[in-house]
mmCIF file of N, CA and C in Angstrom:
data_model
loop_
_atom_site.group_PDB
_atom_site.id
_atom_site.type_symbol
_atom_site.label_atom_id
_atom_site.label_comp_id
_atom_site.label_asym_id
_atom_site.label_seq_id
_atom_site.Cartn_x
_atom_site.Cartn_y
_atom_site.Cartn_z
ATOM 1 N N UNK E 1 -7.424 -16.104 5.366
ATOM 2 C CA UNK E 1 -8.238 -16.565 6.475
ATOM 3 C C UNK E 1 -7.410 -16.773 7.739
ATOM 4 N N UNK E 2 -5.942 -16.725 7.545
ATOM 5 C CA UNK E 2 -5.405 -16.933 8.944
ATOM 6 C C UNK E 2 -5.061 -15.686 9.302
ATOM 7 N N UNK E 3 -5.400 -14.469 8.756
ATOM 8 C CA UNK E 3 -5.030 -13.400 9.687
ATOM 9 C C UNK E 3 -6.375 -12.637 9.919
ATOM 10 N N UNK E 4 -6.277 -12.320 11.438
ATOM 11 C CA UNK E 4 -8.202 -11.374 11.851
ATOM 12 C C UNK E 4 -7.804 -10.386 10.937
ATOM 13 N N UNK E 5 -9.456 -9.842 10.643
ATOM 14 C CA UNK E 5 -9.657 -8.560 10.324
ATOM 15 C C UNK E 5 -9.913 -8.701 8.768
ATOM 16 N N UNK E 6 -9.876 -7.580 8.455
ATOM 17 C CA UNK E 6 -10.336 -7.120 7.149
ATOM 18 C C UNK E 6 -8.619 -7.452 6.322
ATOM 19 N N UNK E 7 -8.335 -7.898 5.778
ATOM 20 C CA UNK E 7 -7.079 -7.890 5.431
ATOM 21 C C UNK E 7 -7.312 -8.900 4.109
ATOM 22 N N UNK E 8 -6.635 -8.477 2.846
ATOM 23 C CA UNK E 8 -6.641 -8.932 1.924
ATOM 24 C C UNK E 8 -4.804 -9.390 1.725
ATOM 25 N N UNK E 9 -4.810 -10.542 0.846
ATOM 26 C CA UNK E 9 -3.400 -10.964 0.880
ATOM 27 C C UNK E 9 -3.178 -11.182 -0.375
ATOM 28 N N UNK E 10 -1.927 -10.607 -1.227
ATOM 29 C CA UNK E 10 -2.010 -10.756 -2.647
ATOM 30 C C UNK E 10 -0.654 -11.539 -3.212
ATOM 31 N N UNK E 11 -0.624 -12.418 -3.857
ATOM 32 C CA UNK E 11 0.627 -12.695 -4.432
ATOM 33 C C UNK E 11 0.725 -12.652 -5.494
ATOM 34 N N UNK E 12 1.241 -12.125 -6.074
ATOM 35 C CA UNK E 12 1.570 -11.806 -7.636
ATOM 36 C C UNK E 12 2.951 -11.982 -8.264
ATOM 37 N N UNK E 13 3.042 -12.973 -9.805
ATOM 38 C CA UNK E 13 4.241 -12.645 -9.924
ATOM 39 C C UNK E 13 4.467 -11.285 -10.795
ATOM 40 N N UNK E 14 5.352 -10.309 -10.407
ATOM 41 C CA UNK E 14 5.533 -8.629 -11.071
ATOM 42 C C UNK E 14 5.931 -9.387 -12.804
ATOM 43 N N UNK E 15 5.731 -8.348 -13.701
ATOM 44 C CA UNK E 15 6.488 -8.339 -14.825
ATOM 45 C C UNK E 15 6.688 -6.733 -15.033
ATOM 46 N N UNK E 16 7.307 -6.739 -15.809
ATOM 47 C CA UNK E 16 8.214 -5.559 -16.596
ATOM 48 C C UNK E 16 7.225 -4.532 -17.160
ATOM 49 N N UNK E 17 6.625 -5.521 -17.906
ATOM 50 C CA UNK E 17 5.559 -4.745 -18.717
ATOM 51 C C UNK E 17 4.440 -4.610 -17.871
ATOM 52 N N UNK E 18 3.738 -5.227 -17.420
ATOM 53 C CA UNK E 18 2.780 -5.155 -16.233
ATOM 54 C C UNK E 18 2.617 -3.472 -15.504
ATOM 55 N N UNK E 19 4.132 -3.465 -14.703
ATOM 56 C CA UNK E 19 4.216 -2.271 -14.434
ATOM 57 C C UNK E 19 4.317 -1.054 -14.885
ATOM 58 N N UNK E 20 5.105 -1.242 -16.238
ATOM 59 C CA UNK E 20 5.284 -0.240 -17.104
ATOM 60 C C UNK E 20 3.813 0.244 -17.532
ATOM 61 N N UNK E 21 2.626 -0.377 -17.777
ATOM 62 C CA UNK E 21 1.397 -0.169 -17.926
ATOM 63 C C UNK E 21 0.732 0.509 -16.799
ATOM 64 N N UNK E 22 1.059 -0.023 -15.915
ATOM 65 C CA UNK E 22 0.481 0.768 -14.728
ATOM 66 C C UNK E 22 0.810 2.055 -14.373
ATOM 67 N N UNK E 23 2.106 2.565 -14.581
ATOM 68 C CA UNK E 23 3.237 3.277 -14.418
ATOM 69 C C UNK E 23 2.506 4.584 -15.907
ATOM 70 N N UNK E 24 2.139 4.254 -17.022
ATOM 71 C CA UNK E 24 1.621 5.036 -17.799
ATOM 72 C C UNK E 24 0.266 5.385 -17.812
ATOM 73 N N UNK E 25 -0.599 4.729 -17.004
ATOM 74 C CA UNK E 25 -2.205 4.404 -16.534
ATOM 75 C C UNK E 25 -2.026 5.952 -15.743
ATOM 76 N N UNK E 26 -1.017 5.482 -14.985
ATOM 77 C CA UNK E 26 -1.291 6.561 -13.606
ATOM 78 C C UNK E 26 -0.907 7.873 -14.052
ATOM 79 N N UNK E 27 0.311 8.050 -14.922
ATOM 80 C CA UNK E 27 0.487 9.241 -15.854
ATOM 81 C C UNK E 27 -0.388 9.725 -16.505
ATOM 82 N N UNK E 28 -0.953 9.070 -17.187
ATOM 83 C CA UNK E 28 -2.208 9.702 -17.736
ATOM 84 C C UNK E 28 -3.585 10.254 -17.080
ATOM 85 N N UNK E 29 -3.571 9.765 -15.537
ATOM 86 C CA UNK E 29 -4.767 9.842 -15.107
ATOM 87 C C UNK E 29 -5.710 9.138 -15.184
ATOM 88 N N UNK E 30 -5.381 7.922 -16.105
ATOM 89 C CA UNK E 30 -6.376 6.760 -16.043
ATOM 90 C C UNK E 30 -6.661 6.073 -14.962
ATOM 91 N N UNK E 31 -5.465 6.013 -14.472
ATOM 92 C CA UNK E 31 -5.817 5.061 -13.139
ATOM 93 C C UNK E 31 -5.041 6.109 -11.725
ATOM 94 N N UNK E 32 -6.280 6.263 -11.092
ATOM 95 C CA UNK E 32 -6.201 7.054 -9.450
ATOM 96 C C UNK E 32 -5.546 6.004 -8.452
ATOM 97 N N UNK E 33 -3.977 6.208 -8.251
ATOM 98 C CA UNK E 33 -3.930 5.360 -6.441
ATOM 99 C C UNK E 33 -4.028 6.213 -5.272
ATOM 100 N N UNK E 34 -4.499 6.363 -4.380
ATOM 101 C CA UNK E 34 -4.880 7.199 -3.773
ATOM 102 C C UNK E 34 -4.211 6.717 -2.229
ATOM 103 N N UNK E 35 -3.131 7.611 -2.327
ATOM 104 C CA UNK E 35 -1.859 7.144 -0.911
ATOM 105 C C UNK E 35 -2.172 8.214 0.193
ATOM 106 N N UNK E 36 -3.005 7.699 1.157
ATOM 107 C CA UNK E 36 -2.809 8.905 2.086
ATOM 108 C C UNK E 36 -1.675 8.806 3.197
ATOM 109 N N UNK E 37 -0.463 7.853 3.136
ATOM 110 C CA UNK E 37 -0.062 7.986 4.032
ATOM 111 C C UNK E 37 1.843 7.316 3.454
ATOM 112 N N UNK E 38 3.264 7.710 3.752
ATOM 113 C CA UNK E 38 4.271 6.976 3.372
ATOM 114 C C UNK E 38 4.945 6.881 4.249
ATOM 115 N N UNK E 39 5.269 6.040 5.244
ATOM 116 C CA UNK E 39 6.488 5.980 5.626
ATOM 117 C C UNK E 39 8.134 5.224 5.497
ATOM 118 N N UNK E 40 8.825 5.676 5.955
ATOM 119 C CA UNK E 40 9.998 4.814 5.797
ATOM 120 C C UNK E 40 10.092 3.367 6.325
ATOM 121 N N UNK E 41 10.813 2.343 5.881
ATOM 122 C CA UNK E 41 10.905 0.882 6.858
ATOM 123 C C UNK E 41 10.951 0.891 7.919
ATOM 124 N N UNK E 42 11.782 1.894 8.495
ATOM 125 C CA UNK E 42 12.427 1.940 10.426
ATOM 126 C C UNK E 42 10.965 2.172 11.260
ATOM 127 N N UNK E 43 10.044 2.708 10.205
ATOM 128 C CA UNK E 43 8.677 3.529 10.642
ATOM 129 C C UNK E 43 7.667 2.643 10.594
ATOM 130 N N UNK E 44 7.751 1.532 10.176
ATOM 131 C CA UNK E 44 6.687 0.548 9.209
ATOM 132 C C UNK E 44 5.698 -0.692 11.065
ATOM 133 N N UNK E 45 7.019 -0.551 11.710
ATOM 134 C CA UNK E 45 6.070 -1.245 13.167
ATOM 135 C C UNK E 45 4.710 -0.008 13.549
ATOM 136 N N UNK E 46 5.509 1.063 13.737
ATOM 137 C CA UNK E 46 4.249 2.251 14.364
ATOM 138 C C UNK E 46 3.285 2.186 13.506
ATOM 139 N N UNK E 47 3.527 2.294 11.999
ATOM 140 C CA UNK E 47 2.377 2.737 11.296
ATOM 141 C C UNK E 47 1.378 1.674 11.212
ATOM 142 N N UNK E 48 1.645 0.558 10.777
ATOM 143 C CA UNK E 48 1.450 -0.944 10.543
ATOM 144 C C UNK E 48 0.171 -0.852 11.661
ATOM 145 N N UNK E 49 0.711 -0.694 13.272
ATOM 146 C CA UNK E 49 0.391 -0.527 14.478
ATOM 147 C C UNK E 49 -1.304 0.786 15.120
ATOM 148 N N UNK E 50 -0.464 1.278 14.375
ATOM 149 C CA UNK E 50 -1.923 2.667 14.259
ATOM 150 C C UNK E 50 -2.716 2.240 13.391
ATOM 151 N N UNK E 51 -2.311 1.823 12.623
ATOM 152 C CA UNK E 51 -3.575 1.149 11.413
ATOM 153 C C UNK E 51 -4.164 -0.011 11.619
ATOM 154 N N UNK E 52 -4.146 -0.480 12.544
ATOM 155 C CA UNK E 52 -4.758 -1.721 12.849
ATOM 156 C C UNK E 52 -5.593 -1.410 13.963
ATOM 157 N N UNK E 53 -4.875 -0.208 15.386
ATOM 158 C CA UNK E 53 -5.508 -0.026 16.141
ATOM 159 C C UNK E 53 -6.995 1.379 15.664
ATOM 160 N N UNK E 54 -6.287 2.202 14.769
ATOM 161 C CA UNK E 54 -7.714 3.476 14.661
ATOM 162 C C UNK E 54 -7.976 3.189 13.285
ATOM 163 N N UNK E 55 -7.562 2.339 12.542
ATOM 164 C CA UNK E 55 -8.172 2.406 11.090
ATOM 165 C C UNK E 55 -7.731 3.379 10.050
ATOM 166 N N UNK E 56 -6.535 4.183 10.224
ATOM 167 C CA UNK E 56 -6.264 5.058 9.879
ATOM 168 C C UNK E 56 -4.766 4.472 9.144
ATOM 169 N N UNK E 57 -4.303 5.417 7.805
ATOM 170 C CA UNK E 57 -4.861 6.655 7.247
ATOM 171 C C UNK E 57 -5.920 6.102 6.555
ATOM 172 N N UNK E 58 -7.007 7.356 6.811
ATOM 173 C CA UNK E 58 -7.896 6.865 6.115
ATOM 174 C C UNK E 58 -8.310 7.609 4.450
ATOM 175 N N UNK E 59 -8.463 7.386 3.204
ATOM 176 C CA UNK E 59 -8.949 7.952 2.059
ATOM 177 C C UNK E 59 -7.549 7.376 1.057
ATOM 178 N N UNK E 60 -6.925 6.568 1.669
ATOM 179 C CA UNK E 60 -5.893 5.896 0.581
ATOM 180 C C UNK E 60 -5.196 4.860 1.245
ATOM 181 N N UNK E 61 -3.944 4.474 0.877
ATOM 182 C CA UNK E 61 -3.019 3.306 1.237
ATOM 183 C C UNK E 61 -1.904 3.807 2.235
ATOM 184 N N UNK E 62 -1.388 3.053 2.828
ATOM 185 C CA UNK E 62 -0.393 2.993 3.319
ATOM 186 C C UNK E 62 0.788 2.591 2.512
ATOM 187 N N UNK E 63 1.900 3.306 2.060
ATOM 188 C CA UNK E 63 2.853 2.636 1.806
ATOM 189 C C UNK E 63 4.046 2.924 2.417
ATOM 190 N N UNK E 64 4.719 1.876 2.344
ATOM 191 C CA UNK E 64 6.152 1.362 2.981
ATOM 192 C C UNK E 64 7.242 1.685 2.253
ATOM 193 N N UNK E 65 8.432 2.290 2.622
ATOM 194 C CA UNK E 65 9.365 2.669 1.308
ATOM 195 C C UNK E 65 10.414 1.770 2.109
ATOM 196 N N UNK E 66 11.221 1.325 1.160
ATOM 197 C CA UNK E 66 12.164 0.710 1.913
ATOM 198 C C UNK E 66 13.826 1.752 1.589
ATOM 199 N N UNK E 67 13.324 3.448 1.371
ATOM 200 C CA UNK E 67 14.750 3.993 1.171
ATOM 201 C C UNK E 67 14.610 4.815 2.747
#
């Protein structure tokens, strides 16, 4: 509630196995993540930035790599 917009905020603590499940979900095709967009960290103000201003990418996630 303290940030505008459509924005969901998640905290989770990760486990090992957790991921490893997810990690074989998605191998199999059980579970669809659907990334339309990756950039690097150095990249993460612009993109962050376009996505807030046009709504875009649109048909998946944004993710952030930090290599």
């Amino acid at each position: 509630s303290a940030l505008p917009g459509p924005y969901q905020v998640l905290i989770a603590k990760v486990s090992v196995e957790d991921l490893e499940a997810v990690a074989q979900a998605v191998g199999k095709g059980i579970l669809r993540l659907p990334i339309a967009r990756t950039v690097p960290l150095g990249e993460a103000i612009e993109a962050l930035t376009e996505l807030e201003r046009n709504r875009t990418p649109k048909g998946g996630k944004l993710v952030i790599t930090t290599e």
